[in-house]
Amino acid sequence: MSPEPLPPVAPEVLAEAVGQLTARLRKKLDAAVAECAGKALAGSGGSVEVRFGEDTLVILRPGPSGAVTEPGQAVCSCLLAPRCLHRAAVLGAAPLADADTVPPADPAAPEPSEGTPPPVTAPVTASSVPVTTEEARPSPTPAQVDAAAGLWLAAAEALAAGVTAGGTVVQAELLRAAHSARLAGLPRAEAAALRVVRGLRTARERHRGQRLSDLTAAFRTLLAGAAALASGAAGAEEVGTARRAYAEGGSLRVLGLCREPVLSATGYGGVTTHLLGPDGSLYTLSDVRPGGVSRAKGAGTASVALGGAVLDHAGLARGGLLIAGATVSADGRLGAGRGVRATPVRGADWSQEPVAAFFARPVREAVASSLDAAASAPGDVGPALLGCDVEVLGAADDHLLARVLDGGPLVRLRVAHPHPELAHAENLRRIGGFPGVVLRVLGRPDPDRAATLRPLAVGPVPGASSSLRLPEEWRGHADLGYDRLQGDHFPRPEAGAAPGTPGPAGADPLADAPLWRVRRLLETGVAGGRRAVAEAARGADRTALGVPLRRAGLAGAAELAEGLAAEADRRPRDSFGRLVDASPDAYARAWLASAVHLDAAERALVTASWS
């Protein structure tokens, strides 16, 4: 029999199973979790079985949602069950269930207008907020403050442990605190904690797609949110909403901009179609379901599930909708409520209004607005879309160099979705073979790289002779994740013209600034924990950390980094002079202060690079 994947497990089920173990069994848990790899087999009635030796069998029986959401759905045949190592190990080896899979704490809560897809590897939405879904809430309740304080402590412990020591026991404590946050009505804090746990798992398993910078950002988001909530001064943004709230939008006319493939780290795939309102507001309509990359590829031509509209996502990306009784979330998603009615209408070419006005906005202004909005948004929302006209200079390493027309900055075009089965990488390589071509580009600015744009779609620049020549049915743009550019879509080179070569990329303020020292120190802490930070900054290295920063005028960054190093190396003693473990609280606060400062400084440098 071939191995079966383990079903997702609700975080609180895993936390309870680990909490029942003795201290001796907890020390063996990570090894037992690793032993479960590839041992799951299909059982009867949709169950999944994992055998330990000849006499011990763990059986998982997922509920209707396909996830293990109750402790009784995981049983073991050994004498110590349910307080046994085998059951906890199997639950620890299973993927974590998404928040939407777990029944809500309030069964009477109303259903959302549209199914909410899980967090994805690429941002799902990035729009200005066209409507407000609710009034600002009062300060957190005492129960929420207590839950946030517990979440802060668990997150601080996980940060002090780092990836190397952040095994299943540490993760379970964080999951327990996340569940308490959920019961207290703190869904955003719970989601941030689950992102950290998934990041720890991915890093420990050394997945190819794992990035330490992502886990560092997840820790920063979790600690900052928990600290604000625990102080009692947080507002509605930090509290969040348990389910995506949709507000009445009345009658709405939207025009298609492009389609974007969506891939999830938990096996979901689909498409998001980006739409533009008459006032320049961005909207999205998503179709994300289990299926991975095959689902993402097929969803590009799937039917649009909105108010009986008879068209698919490919048609919507090049057409439009007139929606009656529209419902819209705060992040611009269109809901599919019962009262929604949609009628297809003719779309607009990128050279026509109001779409043309979207591309006419000054680049620096658009980037600053996009990055600032992303910084205050939840962790699964990325920068807003950006439109600009560029001249392609040529390929350089793993990206293309291009210059924004009319005296704009030199920018780098990088692949938006690198999966080899999607068309992004192939299309970007094809564009790089035609230096001098001018393009109208719609993409998302990269918040972590100087002057970098990740294109989602391209089109011809109005009035330009050396621009794209796309088929009429494409309605003036190519979706880089789905359409495939061919040689006859590009202008023919002039006779005798030699292919140009791109000039130097120019100074990269992010790479040239010594802030990389702070970033490396923070990521060292995430990877190796508190001890790794102490070792990295001990002795002469501590001086080497602050001096370059102060020479560059970054005295604040130097002070915070030195404070972090000093706190990491602090070794208190008890009344008998014996070394004791330092509390993770002060270390976490020092790490968070440096991380928040670094994030703001890098965002300012990235924005400046678009000048």
Coordinates of C-alpha atoms in Angstrom, one line a residue:
M1 CA 0.0 0.0 0.0
S2 CA 1.2 3.5 -0.8
P3 CA 1.6 6.0 2.0
E4 CA -1.3 8.4 2.6
P5 CA -1.0 12.0 3.6
L6 CA -2.0 12.7 7.2
P7 CA -5.2 14.8 7.5
P8 CA -5.0 18.3 9.0
V9 CA -5.3 18.6 12.7
A10 CA -6.9 21.5 14.7
P11 CA -4.2 23.3 16.7
E12 CA -6.0 22.8 20.0
V13 CA -6.1 19.0 19.5
L14 CA -2.3 18.9 19.1
A15 CA -1.8 21.3 22.0
E16 CA -3.9 19.1 24.3
A17 CA -2.1 15.9 23.3
V18 CA 1.3 17.3 24.0
G19 CA 0.1 18.8 27.2
Q20 CA -0.8 15.4 28.5
L21 CA 2.7 14.0 28.1
T22 CA 5.1 13.6 31.0
A23 CA 8.4 15.5 30.9
R24 CA 10.2 12.3 30.0
L25 CA 8.0 11.6 26.9
R26 CA 8.2 15.3 25.8
K27 CA 12.0 14.8 25.4
K28 CA 11.3 12.0 22.9
L29 CA 8.5 13.7 21.0
D30 CA 10.5 15.3 18.1
A31 CA 12.2 12.0 17.3
A32 CA 8.9 10.2 17.4
V33 CA 7.4 12.8 15.0
A34 CA 10.2 12.3 12.6
E35 CA 9.6 8.5 12.8
C36 CA 6.0 9.1 11.4
A37 CA 7.2 10.2 8.0
G38 CA 5.8 8.0 5.2
K39 CA 4.1 5.6 7.6
A40 CA 0.5 6.7 7.2
L41 CA -1.8 4.3 5.4
A42 CA -5.4 4.5 4.4
G43 CA -7.8 2.7 6.9
S44 CA -11.4 1.8 6.8
G45 CA -14.2 4.4 6.6
G46 CA -11.9 7.2 5.4
S47 CA -9.5 6.9 8.4
V48 CA -5.7 7.1 8.3
E49 CA -3.5 4.7 10.3
V50 CA 0.0 4.9 11.5
R51 CA 1.6 1.8 13.0
F52 CA 4.4 1.8 15.7
G53 CA 5.9 -1.7 15.9
E54 CA 3.6 -4.8 15.8
D55 CA 1.2 -3.9 18.6
T56 CA 0.6 -0.2 18.5
L57 CA -1.7 1.5 16.0
V58 CA -2.8 5.2 15.9
I59 CA -6.0 5.9 14.0
L60 CA -7.1 9.3 12.8
R61 CA -10.7 9.7 11.8
P62 CA -11.3 13.1 10.2
G63 CA -14.6 14.8 10.5
P64 CA -16.8 16.1 7.7
S65 CA -14.4 19.0 7.1
G66 CA -11.6 16.5 6.4
A67 CA -9.7 17.6 9.5
V68 CA -9.2 16.2 13.0
T69 CA -11.1 18.7 15.1
E70 CA -11.9 16.6 18.2
P71 CA -9.6 14.7 20.6
G72 CA -11.7 11.6 20.2
Q73 CA -11.0 11.5 16.4
A74 CA -7.4 10.4 17.3
V75 CA -7.0 7.1 19.1
C76 CA -4.1 4.8 20.0
S77 CA -4.2 1.2 20.9
C78 CA -1.4 1.3 23.5
L79 CA -2.0 1.1 27.3
L80 CA -1.0 4.7 27.9
A81 CA -3.5 6.2 25.5
P82 CA -4.6 9.0 25.2
R83 CA -1.6 10.2 27.2
C84 CA 0.8 8.4 25.0
L85 CA 3.8 9.4 22.8
H86 CA 2.5 7.7 19.7
R87 CA -0.8 9.7 19.5
A88 CA 1.0 13.0 20.1
A89 CA 3.7 12.2 17.6
V90 CA 1.2 11.4 14.8
L91 CA -0.8 14.6 15.6
G92 CA 2.5 16.5 15.6
A93 CA 3.4 15.1 12.2
A94 CA 0.1 16.1 10.6
P95 CA -0.4 19.5 9.0
L96 CA -2.2 22.2 10.9
A97 CA -5.8 22.8 9.9
D98 CA -6.7 26.2 8.6
A99 CA -8.7 28.5 10.8
D100 CA -11.8 28.2 8.5
T101 CA -11.8 24.4 8.9
V102 CA -12.2 24.5 12.7
P103 CA -15.7 25.2 13.9
P104 CA -16.0 28.7 15.3
A105 CA -16.3 29.3 19.0
D106 CA -19.7 30.9 18.6
P107 CA -21.9 28.4 16.6
A108 CA -24.5 31.1 16.1
A109 CA -22.2 33.4 14.3
P110 CA -23.5 34.2 10.8
E111 CA -21.9 32.6 7.7
P112 CA -19.8 34.8 5.5
S113 CA -21.0 35.9 2.1
E114 CA -18.1 34.2 0.4
G115 CA -15.8 31.4 1.3
T116 CA -12.5 32.7 2.6
P117 CA -9.5 30.9 1.1
P118 CA -6.5 30.0 3.4
P119 CA -3.3 32.1 3.6
V120 CA -1.3 31.7 0.3
T121 CA 2.3 31.8 -0.7
A122 CA 1.6 34.8 -2.9
P123 CA -0.7 37.7 -1.7
V124 CA -4.3 37.2 -2.6
T125 CA -5.5 40.8 -2.3
A126 CA -3.9 44.1 -2.3
S127 CA -6.3 46.9 -2.7
S128 CA -7.3 50.2 -1.3
V129 CA -10.2 50.0 1.1
P130 CA -13.3 51.0 -0.8
V131 CA -15.8 50.6 2.0
T132 CA -15.7 50.4 5.8
T133 CA -17.2 47.2 7.3
E134 CA -17.6 48.3 10.9
E135 CA -17.0 51.1 13.3
A136 CA -13.9 51.2 15.4
R137 CA -14.1 48.9 18.4
P138 CA -13.4 49.8 22.0
S139 CA -10.2 48.7 23.7
P140 CA -9.6 45.0 24.3
T141 CA -11.6 43.3 27.1
P142 CA -9.8 42.0 30.2
A143 CA -10.1 38.4 28.8
Q144 CA -8.5 39.5 25.6
V145 CA -5.7 41.3 27.4
D146 CA -5.0 38.1 29.5
A147 CA -5.1 35.9 26.3
A148 CA -2.7 38.3 24.6
A149 CA -0.3 38.3 27.6
G150 CA -0.3 34.5 27.4
L151 CA 0.4 34.6 23.7
W152 CA 3.2 37.1 24.2
L153 CA 4.9 34.8 26.7
A154 CA 4.6 31.7 24.4
A155 CA 5.9 33.7 21.4
A156 CA 8.8 35.0 23.5
E157 CA 9.7 31.4 24.6
A158 CA 9.5 30.3 20.9
L159 CA 11.7 33.2 19.8
A160 CA 14.3 32.5 22.6
A161 CA 14.4 28.8 21.5
G162 CA 14.7 29.5 17.7
V163 CA 14.2 27.0 14.9
T164 CA 16.9 24.7 16.3
A165 CA 15.1 24.2 19.6
G166 CA 11.6 25.1 18.5
G167 CA 10.3 21.5 18.3
T168 CA 6.8 20.1 18.8
V169 CA 6.7 21.0 22.5
V170 CA 7.5 24.6 21.9
Q171 CA 5.0 24.7 19.0
A172 CA 2.3 23.1 21.1
E173 CA 2.6 25.8 23.7
L174 CA 2.3 28.5 21.1
L175 CA -0.8 26.6 19.6
R176 CA -2.3 26.5 23.1
A177 CA -1.9 30.2 23.5
A178 CA -3.3 30.7 20.0
H179 CA -6.4 28.7 20.8
S180 CA -6.9 30.8 23.9
A181 CA -6.6 33.9 21.8
R182 CA -9.3 32.5 19.5
L183 CA -11.7 31.8 22.3
A184 CA -11.1 35.3 23.6
G185 CA -12.0 36.8 20.2
L186 CA -8.6 37.6 18.9
P187 CA -8.6 36.0 15.4
R188 CA -5.8 38.2 14.0
A189 CA -3.5 37.2 16.9
E190 CA -4.4 33.5 16.4
A191 CA -3.6 33.7 12.7
A192 CA -0.3 35.3 13.4
A193 CA 0.6 32.5 15.8
L194 CA -0.4 29.8 13.3
R195 CA 1.9 31.5 10.7
V196 CA 4.8 31.3 13.1
V197 CA 4.2 27.6 13.9
R198 CA 3.9 26.7 10.2
G199 CA 7.1 28.7 9.6
L200 CA 8.9 26.8 12.4
R201 CA 7.8 23.5 10.9
T202 CA 8.9 24.4 7.4
A203 CA 12.3 25.6 8.6
R204 CA 12.9 22.5 10.7
E205 CA 11.9 20.3 7.8
R206 CA 14.2 22.4 5.5
H207 CA 11.6 22.7 2.7
R208 CA 13.0 24.3 -0.5
G209 CA 10.5 27.2 -0.4
Q210 CA 11.4 28.1 3.2
R211 CA 12.8 31.6 3.7
L212 CA 14.2 32.7 7.1
S213 CA 13.1 36.3 6.3
D214 CA 9.5 35.2 6.1
L215 CA 9.7 33.5 9.6
T216 CA 11.4 36.6 10.9
A217 CA 8.6 38.8 9.6
A218 CA 6.0 36.4 11.1
F219 CA 7.6 36.6 14.5
R220 CA 7.7 40.4 14.3
T221 CA 4.0 40.6 13.4
L222 CA 3.0 38.2 16.2
L223 CA 5.1 39.9 18.9
A224 CA 4.0 43.4 17.9
G225 CA 0.3 42.4 17.9
A226 CA 0.5 40.5 21.2
A227 CA 2.3 43.4 22.8
A228 CA -0.3 46.0 21.7
L229 CA -3.2 43.8 22.8
A230 CA -1.6 42.9 26.2
S231 CA -1.0 46.6 26.9
G232 CA -4.8 47.2 26.6
A233 CA -4.3 50.0 24.2
A234 CA -4.9 48.1 20.9
G235 CA -7.8 49.0 18.6
A236 CA -10.0 47.1 16.1
E237 CA -7.1 46.5 13.7
E238 CA -5.1 44.4 16.2
V239 CA -8.3 42.5 17.4
G240 CA -9.4 41.6 13.8
T241 CA -12.6 39.9 12.8
A242 CA -13.3 36.2 13.1
R243 CA -14.8 36.0 9.7
R244 CA -14.4 38.3 6.7
A245 CA -17.1 41.0 7.1
Y246 CA -18.9 42.1 4.0
A247 CA -20.7 45.5 3.7
E248 CA -23.4 46.5 1.3
G249 CA -21.8 48.2 -1.7
G250 CA -25.0 48.9 -3.6
S251 CA -24.6 49.1 -7.4
L252 CA -21.1 48.6 -8.6
R253 CA -19.4 48.5 -12.0
V254 CA -16.0 46.9 -12.2
L255 CA -13.6 46.4 -15.1
G256 CA -11.1 43.5 -15.4
L257 CA -7.4 44.2 -15.0
C258 CA -5.8 40.7 -15.0
R259 CA -5.8 37.2 -13.5
E260 CA -3.2 35.9 -11.0
P261 CA -2.6 32.3 -10.1
V262 CA -2.8 31.5 -6.4
L263 CA -0.8 28.7 -4.7
S264 CA -1.1 27.8 -1.0
A265 CA 1.5 26.3 1.2
T266 CA -1.2 23.9 2.4
G267 CA -2.1 22.4 -1.0
Y268 CA -4.7 24.9 -2.2
G269 CA -4.7 26.5 -5.6
G270 CA -6.9 28.8 -7.7
V271 CA -7.1 32.2 -9.3
T272 CA -7.6 35.8 -8.2
T273 CA -9.0 38.2 -10.8
H274 CA -8.1 41.8 -10.1
L275 CA -10.8 44.4 -10.9
L276 CA -10.9 48.2 -11.0
G277 CA -13.8 50.4 -9.9
P278 CA -14.8 53.7 -11.6
D279 CA -13.1 55.7 -8.8
G280 CA -9.8 53.8 -9.1
S281 CA -10.5 51.4 -6.2
L282 CA -9.2 47.9 -6.6
Y283 CA -11.3 44.8 -6.0
T284 CA -10.7 41.1 -6.3
L285 CA -12.7 38.0 -7.0
S286 CA -11.1 34.7 -5.9
D287 CA -11.6 31.0 -6.5
V288 CA -9.3 29.0 -4.3
R289 CA -9.8 25.4 -3.4
P290 CA -7.8 22.2 -2.7
G291 CA -5.7 21.1 -5.6
G292 CA -2.3 22.8 -5.7
V293 CA -0.8 23.9 -9.0
S294 CA -3.1 21.9 -11.2
R295 CA -6.1 23.7 -9.6
A296 CA -4.3 27.1 -10.1
K297 CA -3.8 26.3 -13.8
G298 CA -7.3 25.2 -14.4
A299 CA -9.0 27.9 -12.4
G300 CA -7.9 30.5 -14.9
T301 CA -10.8 29.5 -17.1
A302 CA -13.2 28.4 -14.4
S303 CA -16.7 30.0 -14.2
V304 CA -17.1 33.0 -12.1
A305 CA -19.3 32.3 -9.1
L306 CA -20.9 35.7 -8.6
G307 CA -24.6 36.5 -8.9
G308 CA -25.3 34.3 -11.9
A309 CA -22.8 35.9 -14.1
V310 CA -22.2 33.8 -17.3
L311 CA -18.5 34.2 -17.9
D312 CA -15.2 32.7 -16.7
H313 CA -12.2 34.3 -15.0
A314 CA -10.5 34.7 -18.4
G315 CA -13.4 36.6 -19.7
L316 CA -13.8 38.7 -16.5
A317 CA -10.1 39.7 -16.7
R318 CA -10.8 41.2 -20.1
G319 CA -14.4 42.3 -19.5
G320 CA -16.4 43.7 -16.7
L321 CA -19.4 43.3 -14.4
L322 CA -22.3 45.4 -13.4
I323 CA -23.2 44.2 -9.9
A324 CA -26.5 44.9 -8.1
G325 CA -26.5 44.5 -4.4
A326 CA -22.8 44.1 -4.2
T327 CA -21.1 43.1 -1.0
V328 CA -17.5 44.1 -0.4
S329 CA -15.0 43.3 2.3
A330 CA -12.6 45.9 3.8
D331 CA -9.8 44.5 1.7
G332 CA -11.7 44.8 -1.5
R333 CA -13.0 41.2 -2.0
L334 CA -16.4 40.9 -3.7
G335 CA -18.8 38.6 -1.9
A336 CA -21.3 36.2 -3.4
G337 CA -24.2 36.7 -1.1
R338 CA -27.8 35.6 -2.0
G339 CA -28.9 39.1 -3.0
V340 CA -26.0 39.7 -5.4
R341 CA -26.8 39.9 -9.1
A342 CA -24.1 40.4 -11.7
T343 CA -24.4 41.2 -15.5
P344 CA -21.4 41.0 -17.8
V345 CA -20.5 44.3 -19.5
R346 CA -17.9 45.3 -22.0
G347 CA -14.4 45.8 -20.5
A348 CA -11.9 48.5 -21.1
D349 CA -8.6 48.3 -22.8
W350 CA -5.6 49.4 -20.7
S351 CA -5.4 52.5 -22.9
Q352 CA -8.9 53.6 -22.1
E353 CA -10.3 55.3 -19.0
P354 CA -10.6 54.7 -16.1
V355 CA -7.8 52.0 -16.5
A356 CA -5.4 54.4 -18.2
A357 CA -5.6 56.7 -15.2
F358 CA -4.4 53.9 -13.0
F359 CA -1.2 53.6 -15.0
A360 CA -0.7 57.4 -15.1
R361 CA -0.2 57.7 -11.3
P362 CA 3.4 58.8 -10.3
V363 CA 5.4 55.7 -9.5
R364 CA 6.9 56.9 -6.3
E365 CA 3.5 58.0 -4.9
A366 CA 1.9 54.7 -5.8
V367 CA 4.8 52.6 -4.3
A368 CA 4.7 54.6 -1.0
S369 CA 1.0 54.2 -0.7
S370 CA 1.2 50.5 -1.5
L371 CA 4.0 49.7 1.0
D372 CA 2.4 51.7 3.8
A373 CA -0.9 49.9 3.4
A374 CA 0.8 46.5 3.3
A375 CA 2.7 47.3 6.5
S376 CA -0.5 47.9 8.5
A377 CA -2.4 45.0 6.9
P378 CA -2.7 41.4 8.1
G379 CA 0.2 39.0 7.3
D380 CA -1.5 37.4 4.3
V381 CA -2.1 40.7 2.5
G382 CA 0.7 42.1 0.3
P383 CA 1.4 45.4 -1.4
A384 CA -1.3 46.9 -3.7
L385 CA -0.9 46.6 -7.5
L386 CA 1.2 49.1 -9.4
G387 CA 0.9 50.2 -13.0
C388 CA 3.7 51.8 -15.0
D389 CA 5.2 52.1 -18.5
V390 CA 8.8 50.8 -18.9
E391 CA 11.5 50.2 -21.5
V392 CA 13.2 46.8 -21.2
L393 CA 16.9 47.1 -21.2
G394 CA 17.8 43.4 -21.0
A395 CA 18.3 40.4 -18.8
A396 CA 20.7 40.5 -15.8
D397 CA 21.2 37.4 -13.7
D398 CA 17.7 36.2 -12.5
H399 CA 15.8 39.4 -13.4
L400 CA 15.2 42.0 -16.1
L401 CA 16.4 45.5 -16.0
A402 CA 13.9 48.2 -17.2
R403 CA 13.5 51.9 -16.9
V404 CA 10.3 53.7 -16.2
L405 CA 9.5 55.9 -19.1
D406 CA 9.6 59.7 -18.9
G407 CA 12.6 59.9 -16.7
G408 CA 11.6 57.3 -14.1
P409 CA 13.8 55.1 -12.1
L410 CA 15.7 52.0 -13.1
V411 CA 13.7 48.9 -11.9
R412 CA 14.2 45.2 -11.7
L413 CA 11.5 42.9 -13.0
R414 CA 11.4 39.6 -11.2
V415 CA 9.2 36.5 -11.5
A416 CA 5.9 36.9 -9.6
H417 CA 5.3 33.1 -9.2
P418 CA 8.4 30.9 -9.8
H419 CA 6.6 27.6 -10.1
P420 CA 7.9 25.9 -13.3
E421 CA 4.4 24.8 -14.4
L422 CA 3.1 28.4 -14.4
A423 CA 3.9 30.7 -17.3
H424 CA 5.5 33.6 -15.4
A425 CA 9.2 32.6 -15.7
E426 CA 8.9 31.6 -19.4
N427 CA 7.2 34.9 -20.3
L428 CA 9.8 36.9 -18.5
R429 CA 12.6 35.1 -20.3
R430 CA 10.8 35.8 -23.6
I431 CA 10.5 39.5 -22.8
G432 CA 14.2 39.6 -21.9
G433 CA 15.1 38.5 -25.4
F434 CA 13.7 41.8 -26.9
P435 CA 15.7 44.6 -25.3
G436 CA 14.3 48.0 -26.3
V437 CA 10.7 46.9 -26.2
V438 CA 8.4 49.2 -24.2
L439 CA 5.7 47.7 -22.0
R440 CA 2.8 48.7 -19.9
V441 CA 3.3 46.6 -16.8
L442 CA 0.9 45.7 -14.0
G443 CA 2.5 44.1 -11.0
R444 CA 3.2 44.2 -7.3
P445 CA 6.2 46.1 -5.8
D446 CA 8.5 43.8 -3.8
P447 CA 8.7 45.2 -0.2
D448 CA 12.0 43.5 0.5
R449 CA 14.0 44.6 -2.6
A450 CA 15.0 48.0 -3.9
A451 CA 13.1 49.2 -7.0
T452 CA 11.7 45.7 -7.8
L453 CA 8.5 44.9 -9.5
R454 CA 6.9 41.5 -9.9
P455 CA 4.8 41.7 -13.0
L456 CA 1.4 40.0 -13.2
A457 CA 0.4 41.3 -16.7
V458 CA 1.8 43.3 -19.6
G459 CA 0.4 45.3 -22.5
P460 CA 1.4 47.6 -25.3
V461 CA 2.2 51.3 -24.5
P462 CA -0.3 53.5 -26.4
G463 CA 1.4 55.2 -29.4
A464 CA 4.7 53.4 -29.1
S465 CA 6.1 51.7 -32.2
S466 CA 8.4 49.3 -30.4
S467 CA 5.8 47.7 -28.2
L468 CA 3.7 44.5 -28.0
R469 CA 1.4 43.3 -30.7
L470 CA -1.1 41.2 -28.9
P471 CA -4.1 39.3 -30.4
E472 CA -7.3 41.2 -30.5
E473 CA -9.1 38.7 -28.3
W474 CA -6.6 39.4 -25.5
R475 CA -8.1 42.9 -25.2
G476 CA -4.8 44.7 -24.9
H477 CA -2.9 42.8 -22.2
A478 CA -1.4 39.4 -21.5
D479 CA -1.8 37.7 -18.1
L480 CA 1.7 36.4 -17.4
G481 CA 0.5 33.5 -15.3
Y482 CA -1.8 32.1 -18.0
D483 CA -1.1 33.6 -21.5
R484 CA 2.1 32.7 -23.2
L485 CA 3.9 35.3 -25.3
Q486 CA 5.3 34.3 -28.6
G487 CA 7.8 35.8 -31.0
D488 CA 5.2 37.4 -33.2
H489 CA 3.8 39.3 -30.2
F490 CA 6.9 41.4 -30.2
P491 CA 8.1 44.2 -32.6
R492 CA 10.5 43.2 -35.3
P493 CA 14.0 44.6 -34.7
E494 CA 15.1 47.2 -37.2
A495 CA 17.5 46.1 -40.0
G496 CA 21.1 46.4 -38.9
A497 CA 20.2 47.1 -35.3
A498 CA 22.5 45.4 -32.8
P499 CA 20.9 43.9 -29.6
G500 CA 21.5 46.3 -26.7
T501 CA 23.1 45.4 -23.4
P502 CA 21.7 46.5 -20.1
G503 CA 23.8 49.1 -18.3
P504 CA 24.7 48.8 -14.6
A505 CA 21.8 48.3 -12.3
G506 CA 22.8 51.3 -10.2
A507 CA 23.2 51.6 -6.5
D508 CA 21.0 49.4 -4.3
P509 CA 20.3 51.4 -1.1
L510 CA 19.1 48.3 0.7
A511 CA 22.3 46.3 -0.1
D512 CA 24.7 49.2 0.4
A513 CA 23.3 50.2 3.8
P514 CA 24.8 48.4 6.8
L515 CA 21.3 47.5 7.9
W516 CA 22.1 44.0 6.6
R517 CA 24.1 43.5 9.9
V518 CA 20.9 44.1 11.9
R519 CA 18.9 41.8 9.6
R520 CA 21.5 39.1 10.0
L521 CA 21.5 39.4 13.7
L522 CA 17.6 39.2 13.9
E523 CA 17.6 36.2 11.5
T524 CA 20.3 34.5 13.5
G525 CA 18.1 34.8 16.6
V526 CA 15.2 33.3 14.7
A527 CA 17.3 30.4 13.4
G528 CA 19.4 29.6 16.5
G529 CA 17.6 31.3 19.3
R530 CA 18.9 33.6 22.1
R531 CA 22.2 31.8 22.5
A532 CA 23.0 32.2 18.8
V533 CA 22.6 36.0 19.1
A534 CA 24.8 36.1 22.1
E535 CA 27.5 34.1 20.4
A536 CA 27.3 36.2 17.1
A537 CA 27.7 39.5 18.9
R538 CA 30.1 38.5 21.7
G539 CA 33.5 40.2 22.1
A540 CA 34.9 42.1 19.2
D541 CA 31.9 41.4 17.0
R542 CA 29.7 43.6 19.1
T543 CA 31.9 46.6 18.3
A544 CA 31.9 45.6 14.6
L545 CA 28.1 45.6 14.8
G546 CA 27.5 49.2 15.9
V547 CA 30.4 51.2 14.3
P548 CA 29.4 50.8 10.6
L549 CA 25.8 51.7 11.5
R550 CA 26.8 54.9 13.3
R551 CA 29.1 55.8 10.5
A552 CA 26.2 55.6 8.1
G553 CA 24.1 57.8 10.3
L554 CA 22.0 54.9 11.7
A555 CA 22.6 55.5 15.3
G556 CA 19.1 54.3 16.3
A557 CA 19.7 51.0 14.6
A558 CA 23.1 50.6 16.2
E559 CA 21.7 51.3 19.7
L560 CA 18.9 48.8 19.4
A561 CA 21.1 46.1 17.9
E562 CA 23.7 46.5 20.7
G563 CA 20.9 46.4 23.3
L564 CA 19.6 43.2 21.7
A565 CA 23.1 41.6 21.8
A566 CA 23.6 42.7 25.4
E567 CA 20.3 41.3 26.5
A568 CA 20.9 38.0 24.7
D569 CA 24.2 37.6 26.5
R570 CA 22.8 38.5 29.9
R571 CA 23.3 35.6 32.3
P572 CA 21.6 36.2 35.7
R573 CA 22.5 34.2 38.8
D574 CA 20.4 33.1 41.8
S575 CA 21.0 33.9 45.4
F576 CA 23.6 31.1 45.6
G577 CA 25.5 32.4 42.6
R578 CA 24.3 29.7 40.2
L579 CA 23.5 30.6 36.6
V580 CA 19.8 30.5 35.8
D581 CA 17.9 30.9 32.6
A582 CA 17.0 34.5 31.9
S583 CA 13.4 35.4 31.3
P584 CA 12.6 35.6 27.6
D585 CA 10.4 38.7 28.1
A586 CA 13.2 41.3 28.0
Y587 CA 14.9 39.5 25.2
A588 CA 11.8 39.4 23.1
R589 CA 11.2 43.1 23.7
A590 CA 14.7 44.0 22.6
W591 CA 14.4 41.8 19.5
L592 CA 11.0 43.3 18.6
A593 CA 12.3 46.9 19.0
S594 CA 15.1 46.2 16.6
A595 CA 12.9 44.3 14.2
V596 CA 10.3 47.1 14.0
H597 CA 13.0 49.7 13.5
L598 CA 14.6 47.7 10.8
D599 CA 11.3 47.1 9.0
A600 CA 10.5 50.9 9.0
A601 CA 14.0 51.8 7.8
E602 CA 14.1 49.2 5.0
R603 CA 10.6 50.3 3.9
A604 CA 11.8 53.9 3.7
L605 CA 14.8 52.8 1.6
V606 CA 12.7 50.8 -0.7
T607 CA 10.4 53.7 -1.3
A608 CA 13.3 56.0 -1.9
S609 CA 14.7 53.6 -4.5
W610 CA 11.7 54.3 -6.7
S611 CA 12.6 58.0 -7.1

